[in-house]
Amino acid sequence: MGQPENLIEINYAANQSSVDVDELGMRDMQRRVFAEKDAQYLLVKAPPASGKSRALMFVALDKLFHQGINKVIIAVPERSIGASFASTALVQHGFFADWEIEDRNNLCTPGGDSGKVDAFLRFLEGDDTVLVCTHATLRFAMAKLPASAFDDTLVAIDEFHHVSADKDSSRLGQVVHEIMSGSNAHVVAMTGSYFRGDSVPVLMPEDEEKFTPVTFNYYDQLNGYKHLKSLGIGHHFYQGRYTDAIHEVFDPDLKTLIHIPSVNSSESTKDKIEEVNKILDLIGIFEGKDESGIMRLRTPDGRVLRVADLVDDSDLMARSNLLGYLGQVAAKDKDAVDVIIALGMAKEGFDWPFAEHALTVGHRSSLTEVIQIIGRVTRDAQGKPRAQFTNLIAEPAADADEVTTAVNTMLKAITASLLMEQVLAPNFNFKPKEPGEAPEPGTLAVKGLKAPPTDRVRQIIETDLNDLKATILQDPGFRRAAAGQLDAEVANKVLIPKILRERYPDLNGAEAESLRQHVVVDSVVKAGEVKEVGDKKFVMLAKKYVDLDKLDINLIDKVNPFQRAFEVLSKSVDPKTLRVVMDAIAETRIEVTAEEAVLMYPKLREFQRMEGRVPSIRSKDPHEKRLAEILVFLRRAKASQAKVNA
């Protein structure tokens, strides 16, 4: 197996704090959620496998028994996730009631939408108290109901990032808004990633402000496991077809979840079945298939690996049986399956706790999708001390027509991993440094740091920093900054404030500056290597170690917290490819007018005649560099015209 270039390698304490239960049967995260059980609108942000479904059960039962709520409706994005909310014995672990749901009220079963909606309406009119349905069923039912029909009801939305404030793109977002504004319903929203991956907010600001947030981050979760002690996240770059390179990162000794690229992506060969066949050939020789649909492949060293193919959808009944086997058997039996190959499945809500390696081919445009895929391997399981996520990414070729697109794809994939580094790293609280004051454990004092001036800023810092960093890293300009193409102070003092103004237009100058400083400080410290010498801790900033007790906002502002994207590129690709990447990034900043191009074209031709080559965009001669930029402009204009004429 070729080792991927890991951007992240984090070790965890495995102190069991996130898996141990108290006298009520609650884990740490569930206790935090239950502490806010009286909130009418509750937003729970917690990673996969942290116990969000059971946390909802605790809250919902309290609302049914003690808060005047008569019914609970739980909406999930897809039917398979509905099983997470099946009847569960809670009394035997110390809680005051069991979670019970009648089979007739589980609408996450095969069948048409009209029948599900009729069952939904009957539930509202009857005496039953708990119902589970899909997001789609809730949307269709709401079309036939006034918002007041949800009075005295708890509506819980699982995987809340599917909601959008955009009425045109998300009817579910409008449903949530109507329920909140037209009834006295309580709402619990749950998500492992509040960031949607686009510029559209999840909720309208006036609705979002009503929610009480509870955040349980990835570090809290993984540091408190019993078995899993380390996680690596990295990249492996390839040229040509991925099916000829995947053997470089596939390790048959690891329980592996392989996601092949969408047939619409540039990485796809457009023949998904043949891609799977090539992967199967890599694994071993086919020896047969079980009734469950699991294939047996004998490896070159004589072992037999059990492989599940979720890509082939030619026989829907067979795939349904295979999914049933994976959900019922593979989730509990370590020997049930060794490799799962998927395309659009086995992401959100998929439970395979023994998975050790998520091998994903191609860039994923949604940060939420990346987080969900990584969440498939960050489950705690006996005999699993380490997990790995590897993104197999195509290198751009200098003679390819879509160099800029390929480079942007690389940068998006790497910056997604930079975000995961921020999410997975230990958390610190930051405060202004006061003379003679010793900060509490877990708190770092920073000279010149501005304290949050309002509760609004304080809440953003406490609960939304990762979401805000996701927004920053999605910005095209900041991706170029991450690749070393922008001065650190310009990135920190110009670009980030611009993004903050767009995200939080209601913040005044003092609020925005305090938030900016906390974003930069938190990002720089989490991205920096921390080293202990005696009783002192040092963090690597601007290629030198700085005493954590002597942090200064002026020094931190001189550090690009995400420049490690360039470091990953420079280590992972050859010099020729790196030049292609850097040139493509530089070209995106070119500003040339048509008038200048026409005026300078004779000089461009003269340069080529005299020098016998085209001008270089890396030239230190300003005149030659400008001619190169004009050449790029002309090539783009020609390509655009060719597309129009095609």
XYZ file of C-alpha atoms in Angstrom:
646
model
C 0.000 0.000 0.000
C 1.343 3.430 -0.917
C 1.074 5.727 2.040
C -1.071 8.846 1.442
C 0.385 12.237 2.268
C -1.437 12.824 5.541
C -2.344 16.411 6.261
C -3.720 15.392 9.645
C -2.439 12.849 12.116
C -4.111 13.227 15.495
C -3.745 11.030 18.554
C -6.466 10.764 21.156
C -6.479 9.923 24.848
C -9.153 7.175 24.647
C -10.345 8.178 28.122
C -13.861 6.747 27.550
C -15.532 10.007 28.590
C -17.789 10.096 25.522
C -18.912 6.463 25.779
C -19.319 5.972 29.536
C -22.893 6.420 30.796
C -24.233 7.948 34.005
C -26.959 6.737 36.343
C -29.634 7.752 33.818
C -27.973 5.881 30.966
C -26.710 9.066 29.299
C -23.394 9.701 27.609
C -21.611 13.033 27.970
C -23.181 14.515 24.830
C -26.650 13.342 25.822
C -26.277 14.946 29.247
C -25.411 18.267 27.598
C -28.503 18.078 25.382
C -30.787 17.003 28.236
C -29.611 19.971 30.289
C -31.351 22.176 27.677
C -34.511 20.029 27.523
C -36.803 22.955 28.371
C -35.813 24.975 25.274
C -38.629 25.329 22.754
C -36.146 25.362 19.869
C -33.035 23.232 20.305
C -30.176 22.861 17.816
C -27.867 19.883 18.437
C -24.542 19.839 16.571
C -22.717 16.566 17.219
C -20.676 14.150 15.076
C -21.819 10.759 13.786
C -22.046 8.001 16.422
C -22.214 10.481 19.298
C -25.725 9.358 20.259
C -27.951 12.094 18.832
C -30.914 9.758 18.290
C -30.963 8.638 21.912
C -30.416 12.210 23.095
C -33.617 13.085 21.252
C -35.427 10.199 22.942
C -34.510 11.558 26.388
C -35.640 15.092 25.505
C -38.802 13.952 23.728
C -39.907 11.772 26.653
C -39.396 14.649 29.076
C -41.489 16.914 26.864
C -44.234 14.260 26.599
C -44.363 13.575 30.331
C -43.493 16.955 31.847
C -43.813 19.810 29.327
C -47.314 19.495 27.902
C -46.256 18.067 24.540
C -48.761 15.519 23.179
C -47.017 14.143 20.098
C -43.511 13.661 18.734
C -42.762 13.654 14.990
C -39.257 12.738 13.833
C -38.250 13.379 10.215
C -35.149 11.755 8.698
C -33.647 12.290 5.213
C -33.852 8.670 4.090
C -35.712 5.537 5.174
C -32.668 3.610 6.414
C -31.981 6.214 9.103
C -35.439 5.687 10.603
C -34.169 2.523 12.304
C -32.138 4.725 14.671
C -35.392 5.753 16.354
C -36.882 2.272 16.902
C -38.282 1.299 20.327
C -35.478 1.371 22.903
C -35.308 0.135 26.506
C -34.195 3.090 28.655
C -35.651 2.256 32.086
C -33.234 -0.611 32.646
C -30.376 1.920 32.338
C -31.883 4.371 34.831
C -34.210 6.654 32.829
C -37.822 7.132 33.925
C -39.500 5.771 30.756
C -38.811 3.599 27.719
C -38.912 4.869 24.159
C -41.779 3.142 22.376
C -43.068 3.503 18.819
C -45.836 1.447 17.234
C -44.975 -0.303 13.969
C -47.842 1.505 12.215
C -46.149 4.812 13.051
C -42.846 3.888 11.441
C -43.302 5.423 8.012
C -39.699 4.697 6.960
C -40.846 1.528 5.194
C -41.395 0.632 1.520
C -44.477 2.183 -0.024
C -45.771 5.210 -1.877
C -45.848 8.778 -0.617
C -49.646 9.096 -0.663
C -50.104 6.193 1.729
C -47.448 7.623 4.062
C -49.146 11.013 4.089
C -52.514 9.414 4.919
C -50.865 7.567 7.830
C -49.277 10.850 8.974
C -52.676 12.579 9.020
C -54.264 9.674 10.917
C -51.474 9.906 13.503
C -52.205 13.571 14.151
C -55.890 12.791 14.673
C -55.325 9.694 16.850
C -53.964 8.981 20.323
C -50.501 7.622 19.436
C -47.598 9.764 20.593
C -44.533 9.003 18.441
C -44.092 8.889 14.654
C -41.006 8.562 12.436
C -41.130 9.588 8.773
C -38.908 10.910 6.015
C -38.323 14.580 5.248
C -40.359 14.040 2.083
C -43.378 12.724 3.997
C -43.272 15.730 6.323
C -43.152 18.091 3.331
C -46.074 16.412 1.567
C -48.147 16.275 4.748
C -47.490 19.937 5.490
C -48.935 20.823 2.085
C -52.296 19.523 3.348
C -52.144 21.008 6.845
C -52.187 24.411 8.512
C -49.214 25.126 10.755
C -51.555 25.110 13.757
C -51.981 21.334 13.282
C -48.580 21.052 14.972
C -49.634 22.802 18.183
C -48.409 20.950 21.294
C -46.178 18.792 19.102
C -42.415 18.239 19.102
C -41.059 18.207 15.547
C -37.535 16.801 15.310
C -35.522 17.170 12.093
C -32.590 14.777 11.798
C -29.635 15.704 9.532
C -30.775 19.312 9.689
C -28.219 20.488 7.132
C -30.690 19.294 4.466
C -32.786 22.336 5.387
C -32.240 25.597 3.505
C -33.543 29.129 3.946
C -33.920 29.314 0.160
C -37.635 28.759 -0.548
C -36.902 27.738 -4.141
C -34.351 25.031 -3.276
C -35.741 23.651 -0.024
C -39.403 23.212 0.748
C -38.286 21.635 4.033
C -36.770 24.942 5.126
C -40.084 26.669 4.475
C -41.918 23.929 6.408
C -39.718 24.560 9.455
C -40.306 28.305 9.170
C -44.091 27.860 8.905
C -44.226 25.511 11.902
C -42.166 27.914 14.005
C -44.168 30.987 13.043
C -47.645 29.433 12.901
C -47.794 27.107 15.896
C -46.543 26.634 19.445
C -44.655 23.494 18.385
C -41.262 22.671 19.846
C -38.471 21.949 17.357
C -35.317 19.887 17.839
C -32.808 20.119 14.972
C -29.924 17.650 14.849
C -26.918 17.561 12.560
C -23.350 16.346 12.360
C -22.492 19.255 10.076
C -24.479 22.472 10.156
C -22.604 23.737 7.117
C -24.469 22.972 3.874
C -21.527 23.389 1.505
C -23.060 26.299 -0.383
C -23.700 29.974 0.271
C -27.323 29.486 1.298
C -27.917 29.615 5.071
C -29.695 26.733 6.762
C -32.230 29.025 8.429
C -33.325 32.600 8.071
C -31.539 34.749 10.692
C -34.746 35.564 12.591
C -35.454 31.822 12.960
C -31.890 30.812 13.768
C -31.671 33.272 16.656
C -34.541 31.466 18.412
C -32.576 28.222 18.754
C -30.619 27.184 21.821
C -27.453 25.529 20.456
C -25.736 22.525 22.016
C -22.375 21.695 20.454
C -20.449 18.482 21.012
C -17.417 18.581 18.769
C -15.418 15.869 17.052
C -12.508 16.176 19.461
C -14.800 15.670 22.466
C -16.191 12.582 20.758
C -12.975 10.934 19.583
C -10.889 11.808 22.630
C -13.502 10.080 24.777
C -13.570 6.761 22.932
C -12.407 3.461 24.387
C -10.639 1.837 21.435
C -9.952 4.339 18.642
C -6.768 6.254 19.443
C -5.630 7.943 16.222
C -6.958 9.295 12.945
C -5.169 10.207 9.739
C -6.578 12.324 6.918
C -4.624 12.689 3.722
C -4.401 12.720 -0.049
C -2.879 10.693 -2.817
C -2.524 12.195 -6.272
C -2.640 10.186 -9.489
C -2.342 10.652 -13.248
C -4.411 8.869 -15.857
C -7.292 6.676 -14.663
C -7.907 6.181 -10.971
C -8.525 2.460 -11.490
C -4.841 2.161 -12.438
C -3.722 3.983 -9.283
C -6.081 2.855 -6.534
C -3.843 -0.120 -5.695
C -1.293 2.389 -4.398
C -3.529 3.278 -1.435
C -5.719 0.198 -1.005
C -4.654 -1.938 1.951
C -6.326 -5.383 2.059
C -5.521 -5.648 5.757
C -7.917 -2.803 6.586
C -11.710 -2.864 6.641
C -12.223 -0.471 3.745
C -15.116 1.614 2.463
C -14.448 2.688 -1.140
C -16.505 5.488 -2.691
C -16.037 5.658 -6.447
C -16.699 8.978 -8.222
C -20.014 10.145 -9.626
C -20.453 9.278 -13.308
C -20.810 13.021 -13.933
C -17.401 13.851 -12.474
C -14.153 14.230 -14.382
C -12.590 11.353 -12.408
C -15.202 8.874 -13.632
C -14.576 6.638 -16.644
C -18.377 6.863 -17.250
C -18.679 3.078 -16.776
C -19.278 2.488 -13.072
C -19.710 -1.290 -13.438
C -16.379 -1.678 -15.185
C -14.724 0.486 -12.519
C -16.035 -1.862 -9.825
C -14.813 -4.872 -11.812
C -11.312 -3.422 -11.955
C -11.367 -2.847 -8.184
C -12.549 -6.433 -7.675
C -9.677 -7.660 -9.866
C -7.305 -5.665 -7.680
C -8.645 -7.305 -4.521
C -8.497 -10.910 -5.737
C -10.068 -13.768 -7.681
C -13.841 -14.217 -7.481
C -14.834 -17.457 -5.752
C -18.570 -17.050 -5.263
C -21.417 -15.075 -3.746
C -23.477 -15.721 -0.591
C -27.261 -15.554 -0.414
C -26.785 -12.187 1.281
C -25.076 -10.834 -1.836
C -21.589 -10.758 -0.309
C -18.853 -11.784 -2.766
C -15.877 -13.907 -1.752
C -12.547 -12.932 -3.328
C -9.277 -14.774 -2.768
C -6.310 -12.420 -2.435
C -2.835 -13.123 -3.875
C -1.644 -14.137 -0.404
C -4.396 -16.744 -0.067
C -6.880 -14.980 2.200
C -10.579 -14.707 1.395
C -12.074 -11.211 1.631
C -15.822 -10.604 1.785
C -16.834 -7.737 -0.499
C -20.141 -5.861 -0.865
C -20.948 -4.082 -4.145
C -23.460 -1.247 -3.593
C -22.786 0.303 -7.012
C -24.603 -2.237 -9.184
C -28.271 -1.282 -9.057
C -29.479 -3.507 -11.913
C -31.265 -5.811 -9.436
C -32.966 -3.628 -6.832
C -34.250 -6.588 -4.824
C -30.749 -8.046 -4.551
C -29.324 -4.707 -3.463
C -32.115 -4.306 -0.905
C -31.236 -7.727 0.538
C -27.554 -6.766 0.646
C -28.329 -3.504 2.443
C -30.465 -5.426 4.926
C -27.574 -7.791 5.605
C -25.121 -4.946 6.076
C -27.484 -3.138 8.451
C -28.437 -6.163 10.527
C -25.290 -8.332 10.484
C -22.257 -6.302 9.404
C -22.996 -3.620 11.993
C -22.490 -6.234 14.742
C -20.224 -8.943 13.273
C -16.666 -7.894 12.458
C -16.195 -10.824 10.079
C -19.358 -10.157 8.051
C -17.661 -7.940 5.442
C -14.155 -6.653 4.659
C -14.669 -4.200 1.768
C -17.701 -2.166 0.714
C -17.714 -0.445 -2.680
C -20.289 2.331 -3.032
C -21.172 5.320 -5.161
C -23.990 7.436 -3.709
C -24.665 5.205 -0.713
C -22.970 4.262 2.580
C -22.542 7.851 3.729
C -25.067 9.627 5.909
C -26.416 7.415 8.687
C -24.617 4.281 7.427
C -23.397 2.186 10.355
C -20.313 0.004 9.877
C -18.373 0.516 13.133
C -15.520 -1.791 12.089
C -14.594 0.324 9.045
C -10.961 1.450 9.340
C -10.248 3.124 5.992
C -12.485 5.427 3.962
C -10.975 5.573 0.473
C -12.762 8.238 -1.558
C -12.034 8.827 -5.231
C -12.383 12.389 -6.454
C -13.224 15.707 -4.854
C -16.505 16.049 -2.984
C -18.064 19.466 -3.514
C -19.898 19.422 -0.192
C -17.963 19.708 3.051
C -20.943 18.032 4.679
C -20.400 14.984 2.472
C -16.707 14.846 3.419
C -17.606 14.998 7.102
C -20.230 12.280 6.669
C -17.780 9.984 4.870
C -15.092 10.477 7.511
C -17.776 9.767 10.103
C -18.149 6.257 8.678
C -14.697 5.309 9.983
C -14.633 7.335 13.206
C -16.755 4.811 15.094
C -15.373 3.172 18.220
C -14.976 -0.594 17.893
C -12.946 -3.243 19.661
C -9.712 -4.071 17.854
C -9.729 -0.783 15.936
C -7.041 1.545 17.298
C -6.687 3.661 14.149
C -8.817 5.105 11.332
C -7.782 6.622 8.006
C -9.464 8.789 5.375
C -7.737 8.974 2.001
C -8.852 11.186 -0.874
C -7.562 9.956 -4.236
C -7.333 13.036 -6.469
C -6.378 13.509 -10.111
C -3.359 15.675 -10.894
C -3.911 18.386 -13.515
C -1.970 17.934 -16.733
C -0.353 21.007 -18.301
C -1.831 20.256 -21.731
C -5.362 19.570 -20.483
C -8.192 21.885 -21.525
C -9.547 22.194 -18.007
C -6.381 22.913 -16.025
C -8.012 25.606 -13.892
C -10.938 23.329 -13.031
C -8.590 20.496 -12.063
C -6.503 22.802 -9.894
C -9.582 24.164 -8.159
C -10.664 20.578 -7.513
C -7.338 19.837 -5.840
C -7.531 22.962 -3.700
C -11.118 22.256 -2.662
C -10.198 18.754 -1.537
C -7.172 19.938 0.422
C -8.963 22.852 2.077
C -11.754 20.466 3.091
C -9.098 18.479 4.933
C -7.743 21.679 6.467
C -11.209 22.288 7.836
C -11.308 18.761 9.262
C -7.996 19.490 10.977
C -9.698 22.424 12.684
C -12.702 20.293 13.620
C -10.682 17.366 14.958
C -8.000 19.261 16.898
C -8.124 19.933 20.663
C -10.124 22.974 21.652
C -8.838 26.041 23.494
C -10.571 29.019 24.988
C -8.861 32.329 24.245
C -8.955 35.493 26.307
C -7.115 38.815 26.403
C -3.866 38.684 28.338
C -4.038 40.583 31.617
C -0.838 41.531 33.500
C -0.092 39.071 36.302
C -3.162 36.918 35.612
C -2.723 33.154 35.140
C -5.361 31.714 32.765
C -7.364 28.638 33.710
C -6.407 25.220 32.286
C -7.530 24.933 28.662
C -7.514 28.724 28.271
C -4.791 30.624 26.408
C -4.183 34.318 27.025
C -3.314 36.361 23.935
C -1.802 39.842 24.113
C -3.928 42.349 22.197
C -6.887 40.016 21.724
C -10.236 41.792 21.951
C -12.790 40.149 24.247
C -16.234 39.456 22.736
C -18.133 42.733 23.290
C -21.635 41.180 23.098
C -23.449 37.917 23.858
C -24.068 37.517 20.114
C -20.345 37.392 19.345
C -19.700 35.177 22.350
C -22.245 32.649 21.117
C -20.779 32.608 17.600
C -17.322 31.950 19.050
C -18.590 29.196 21.346
C -20.783 27.319 18.865
C -20.201 28.440 15.273
C -16.452 28.844 14.704
C -16.126 25.650 12.660
C -19.100 26.614 10.511
C -17.542 30.022 9.971
C -14.198 28.467 9.035
C -16.023 26.298 6.534
C -17.447 29.419 4.923
C -13.989 30.992 4.816
C -12.361 27.929 3.282
C -15.074 27.689 0.631
C -14.276 31.197 -0.594
C -12.310 30.986 -3.881
C -10.063 33.866 -2.882
C -9.176 32.221 0.380
C -8.380 28.926 -1.328
C -5.722 30.806 -3.272
C -4.481 32.321 -0.013
C -4.256 28.842 1.468
C -2.013 27.839 -1.419
C 0.462 30.575 -0.601
C -0.704 33.041 -3.244
C -1.718 35.809 -0.863
C 0.106 37.637 1.893
C -0.911 36.375 5.344
C -1.873 39.798 6.676
C -3.977 40.483 3.584
C -5.774 37.160 4.121
C -6.320 37.792 7.827
C -7.084 41.508 7.782
C -8.793 42.007 4.424
C -10.225 38.767 3.078
C -11.549 37.287 6.328
C -13.275 40.558 7.379
C -14.942 40.681 3.947
C -16.308 37.161 4.430
C -17.449 38.014 7.969
C -19.367 41.053 6.737
C -21.180 38.876 4.200
C -21.961 36.159 6.754
C -22.934 38.454 9.637
C -24.031 41.801 8.172
C -25.669 42.749 11.485
C -22.365 42.908 13.414
C -20.866 46.333 14.103
C -17.175 47.136 13.702
C -16.102 46.166 17.237
C -18.059 42.909 17.101
C -16.670 41.961 13.701
C -13.062 42.696 14.731
C -13.347 40.631 17.910
C -14.819 37.743 15.926
C -12.116 38.068 13.255
C -9.363 37.887 15.851
C -10.847 34.802 17.499
C -11.225 33.050 14.120
C -7.604 33.750 13.220
C -6.170 32.899 16.652
C -8.134 29.661 16.907
C -7.201 28.640 13.361
C -3.500 29.436 13.711
C -3.080 27.615 17.027
C -4.982 24.530 15.845
C -2.963 24.377 12.621
C 0.357 24.891 14.399
C 2.495 22.062 15.720
C 2.500 22.126 19.532
C 5.631 20.982 21.330
C 6.249 20.507 25.054
C 9.616 21.326 26.617
C 9.617 20.725 30.351
C 6.570 22.488 31.769
C 6.347 24.867 28.811
C 4.311 24.500 25.603
C 5.376 25.995 22.278
C 3.458 26.331 19.019
C 5.011 26.616 15.561
C 4.149 30.023 14.067
C 5.805 31.422 10.951
C 8.433 28.646 11.010
C 9.501 29.259 14.591
C 8.308 28.033 17.956
C 6.527 30.551 20.168
C 5.819 30.125 23.878
C 2.053 29.638 24.237
C 2.211 31.952 27.240
C 3.555 34.730 24.995
C 1.034 34.703 22.172
C 0.487 38.106 20.559
C -2.301 39.020 18.133
C 0.137 41.066 16.016
C 2.347 38.009 15.536
C -0.612 35.732 14.832
C -1.937 38.103 12.163
C 1.315 37.554 10.259
C 0.597 33.804 9.930
C -1.572 32.256 7.224
C -3.354 29.543 9.223
C -4.191 27.503 6.151
C -0.964 27.734 4.153
C -0.321 24.059 4.808
C -2.332 23.430 1.647
C 0.743 24.584 -0.270
C 2.981 22.391 1.887
C 0.846 19.351 1.086
C 0.966 20.126 -2.628
C 4.707 20.716 -2.662
C 5.369 17.399 -0.917
C 2.831 15.335 -2.829
C 3.307 16.233 -6.492
C 6.343 16.503 -8.738
C 7.859 19.933 -9.559
C 6.285 20.006 -13.033
C 2.772 19.477 -11.681
C 3.379 21.972 -8.881
C 4.285 24.611 -11.499
C 1.051 23.854 -13.347
C -0.904 24.314 -10.119
C 0.825 27.555 -9.173
C 0.445 28.972 -12.681
C -3.252 28.139 -12.750
C -3.754 29.833 -9.382
C -1.840 32.896 -10.536
C -3.896 33.038 -13.725
C -7.146 33.305 -11.794
C -5.995 36.693 -10.510
C -5.242 38.143 -13.938
C -7.128 41.304 -14.846
C -6.775 42.373 -18.479
C -9.122 44.474 -20.600
C -9.882 43.720 -24.230
C -8.524 47.147 -25.178
C -5.162 46.430 -23.519
C -4.972 43.023 -25.173
C -5.516 44.535 -28.611
C -2.957 47.261 -27.934
C -0.320 44.853 -26.609
C -0.846 42.036 -29.112
C 1.871 43.297 -31.535
C 4.366 43.425 -28.644
C 3.387 39.872 -27.667
C 4.081 38.648 -31.208
C 7.381 40.555 -31.247
C 8.445 38.917 -27.939
C 7.696 35.457 -29.314
C 9.627 36.195 -32.516
C 12.667 37.584 -30.708
C 12.837 35.063 -27.840
C 11.586 31.987 -29.678
C 9.166 31.161 -26.872
C 6.026 32.401 -25.159
C 6.412 34.767 -22.185
C 6.444 33.166 -18.708
C 3.965 34.117 -16.018
C 6.698 33.315 -13.467
C 9.136 35.797 -14.980
C 10.668 38.393 -12.672
C 10.612 40.900 -15.545
C 7.356 42.888 -15.130
C 7.032 43.444 -18.896
C 7.370 39.743 -19.758
C 5.008 38.750 -16.935
C 2.376 41.201 -18.209
C 2.708 39.834 -21.742
C 2.177 36.335 -20.299
C -0.970 37.527 -18.532
C -2.257 39.013 -21.789
C -1.562 35.682 -23.521
C -3.632 33.884 -20.865
C -6.449 36.397 -21.412
C -6.390 35.836 -25.181
C -6.393 32.047 -24.797
C -9.391 32.254 -22.495
C -11.234 34.506 -24.897
C -10.514 32.091 -27.763
C -11.719 29.102 -25.721
C -14.897 30.938 -24.735
C -15.613 31.844 -28.340
C -15.032 28.237 -29.412
C -17.652 27.070 -26.904
C -20.128 29.639 -28.223
C -19.565 28.476 -31.798
C -19.713 24.761 -30.910
